[in-house]
Short mmCIF file of C-alpha atoms in Angstrom, two decimals:
data_model
loop_
_atom_site.label_atom_id
_atom_site.label_comp_id
_atom_site.label_asym_id
_atom_site.label_seq_id
_atom_site.Cartn_x
_atom_site.Cartn_y
_atom_site.Cartn_z
CA GLN A 30 58.12 -113.88 18.24
CA VAL A 31 61.12 -111.89 17.09
CA GLN A 32 62.41 -111.64 13.55
CA LEU A 33 65.59 -110.16 12.13
CA VAL A 34 65.67 -109.61 8.39
CA GLU A 35 68.77 -108.59 6.45
CA SER A 36 68.88 -107.00 3.02
CA GLY A 37 71.33 -105.31 0.71
CA GLY A 38 73.61 -108.16 -0.24
CA GLY A 39 74.48 -109.08 -3.78
CA LEU A 40 77.18 -109.27 -6.40
CA VAL A 41 79.61 -106.37 -6.53
CA GLN A 42 82.90 -105.75 -8.26
CA PRO A 43 86.12 -105.35 -6.31
CA GLY A 44 86.47 -101.78 -5.11
CA GLY A 45 82.73 -101.27 -4.97
CA SER A 46 80.50 -100.56 -1.99
CA LEU A 47 77.47 -102.09 -0.35
CA ARG A 48 75.15 -101.10 2.44
CA LEU A 49 73.59 -103.93 4.37
CA SER A 50 70.48 -103.34 6.44
CA CYS A 51 68.83 -105.35 9.17
CA THR A 52 65.44 -104.78 10.75
CA ALA A 53 64.36 -106.34 14.01
CA SER A 54 60.64 -106.73 14.55
CA GLY A 55 58.16 -108.51 16.76
CA SER A 56 57.72 -108.67 20.51
CA ILE A 57 60.78 -106.62 21.40
CA PHE A 58 61.10 -104.77 24.70
CA SER A 59 64.62 -103.48 24.19
CA ILE A 60 67.72 -104.09 22.11
CA ASN A 61 71.19 -103.94 23.58
CA THR A 62 74.03 -104.61 21.19
CA MET A 63 73.48 -105.11 17.46
CA ASN A 64 76.16 -106.90 15.48
CA TRP A 65 77.14 -108.06 12.05
CA TYR A 66 78.82 -111.42 11.55
CA ARG A 67 79.96 -113.14 8.41
CA GLN A 68 80.60 -116.72 7.45
CA THR A 69 82.23 -118.50 4.54
CA PRO A 70 81.90 -122.21 3.77
CA GLY A 71 83.92 -124.38 6.10
CA LYS A 72 84.71 -121.55 8.48
CA GLN A 73 83.27 -120.37 11.75
CA ARG A 74 81.00 -117.38 11.84
CA GLU A 75 83.09 -114.34 12.76
CA LEU A 76 82.16 -111.02 14.29
CA VAL A 77 82.65 -108.14 11.86
CA ALA A 78 81.31 -105.19 13.82
CA GLY A 79 79.09 -104.33 16.75
CA ILE A 80 77.31 -101.28 18.11
CA THR A 81 75.85 -100.68 21.55
CA GLN A 82 72.72 -98.78 22.54
CA ASP A 83 74.94 -95.78 23.25
CA GLY A 84 76.47 -95.91 19.80
CA ASN A 85 79.82 -97.30 20.83
CA THR A 86 81.28 -99.41 18.06
CA ASN A 87 83.84 -102.16 17.76
CA TYR A 88 85.31 -103.76 14.66
CA ALA A 89 87.25 -106.83 13.78
CA ASP A 90 90.78 -106.00 12.66
CA SER A 91 89.83 -107.10 9.14
CA ALA A 92 86.95 -104.62 9.11
CA LYS A 93 88.70 -101.52 10.42
CA GLY A 94 88.88 -98.70 7.91
CA ARG A 95 86.45 -100.09 5.31
CA PHE A 96 83.42 -101.12 7.35
CA THR A 97 81.09 -98.75 9.17
CA ILE A 98 78.32 -99.94 11.45
CA SER A 99 75.45 -97.69 12.46
CA ARG A 100 71.99 -98.08 13.92
CA ASP A 101 68.63 -96.39 14.07
CA SER A 102 67.32 -97.42 17.46
CA ALA A 103 63.92 -95.83 16.85
CA LYS A 104 63.43 -98.20 13.91
CA ASN A 105 65.25 -101.19 15.42
CA MET A 106 67.60 -101.16 12.47
CA VAL A 107 71.32 -101.69 12.06
CA TYR A 108 73.40 -100.99 8.98
CA LEU A 109 76.79 -102.05 7.68
CA GLN A 110 78.46 -99.89 5.08
CA ILE A 111 81.26 -101.73 3.30
CA ASP A 112 83.61 -99.78 1.06
CA SER A 113 86.50 -100.82 -1.14
CA LEU A 114 85.18 -104.36 -1.25
CA LYS A 115 87.66 -107.16 -1.73
CA PRO A 116 87.10 -110.73 -2.94
CA GLU A 117 87.93 -111.94 0.57
CA ASP A 118 84.85 -110.05 1.83
CA THR A 119 82.73 -112.63 0.02
CA ALA A 120 80.57 -114.30 2.67
CA VAL A 121 77.08 -114.59 4.04
CA TYR A 122 76.53 -111.67 6.39
CA PHE A 123 74.33 -112.22 9.43
CA CYS A 124 72.63 -109.70 11.66
CA ASN A 125 72.62 -110.40 15.38
CA ALA A 126 70.83 -108.54 18.13
CA VAL A 127 71.04 -109.05 21.87
CA LEU A 128 67.53 -108.19 22.89
CA THR A 129 64.92 -108.59 25.56
CA ARG A 130 61.54 -109.83 24.48
CA ILE A 131 58.36 -108.39 25.89
CA GLY A 132 57.77 -110.38 29.04
CA GLY A 133 61.22 -111.90 28.83
CA PRO A 134 63.46 -111.94 31.88
CA TYR A 135 66.84 -111.14 30.30
CA PRO A 136 68.54 -110.26 27.01
CA ARG A 137 69.23 -113.07 24.57
CA PRO A 138 70.78 -113.16 21.10
CA SER A 139 68.64 -113.41 17.99
CA TRP A 140 69.83 -114.00 14.45
CA GLY A 141 68.74 -113.15 10.96
CA GLN A 142 68.82 -115.59 8.07
CA GLY A 143 71.79 -113.93 6.40
CA THR A 144 72.36 -112.04 3.18
CA PRO A 145 75.03 -113.17 0.71
CA VAL A 146 77.72 -110.84 -0.50
CA THR A 147 79.86 -111.84 -3.48
CA VAL A 148 82.78 -109.71 -4.56
CA SER A 149 83.94 -110.68 -8.01
CA SER A 150 84.76 -109.19 -11.36
#
């Protein structure tokens, strides 16, 4: 069993900052890429940022400059720092990890339950 748990979401005023965290736990052999997605009602879930085992990062165009993804591989954690928050950043943010389970033959994606972020004055 593998579990991803996000935290750090909440209500924040425009221009503020948040740091989202995600911890992966359970029967994990290794974790490849860790990602953050977000979703708003009626829209598809979209990739915000990703980070590889080697620390290489990629960002959606909408996230460049204000979002910073990082990870602590020793703790199986990934973070998303969001600065200068805008109302359009309001969404549920999901953690995703491409990981291999103990005894598993190949990497597969796992998802957290999401943490809501609301940007409003």
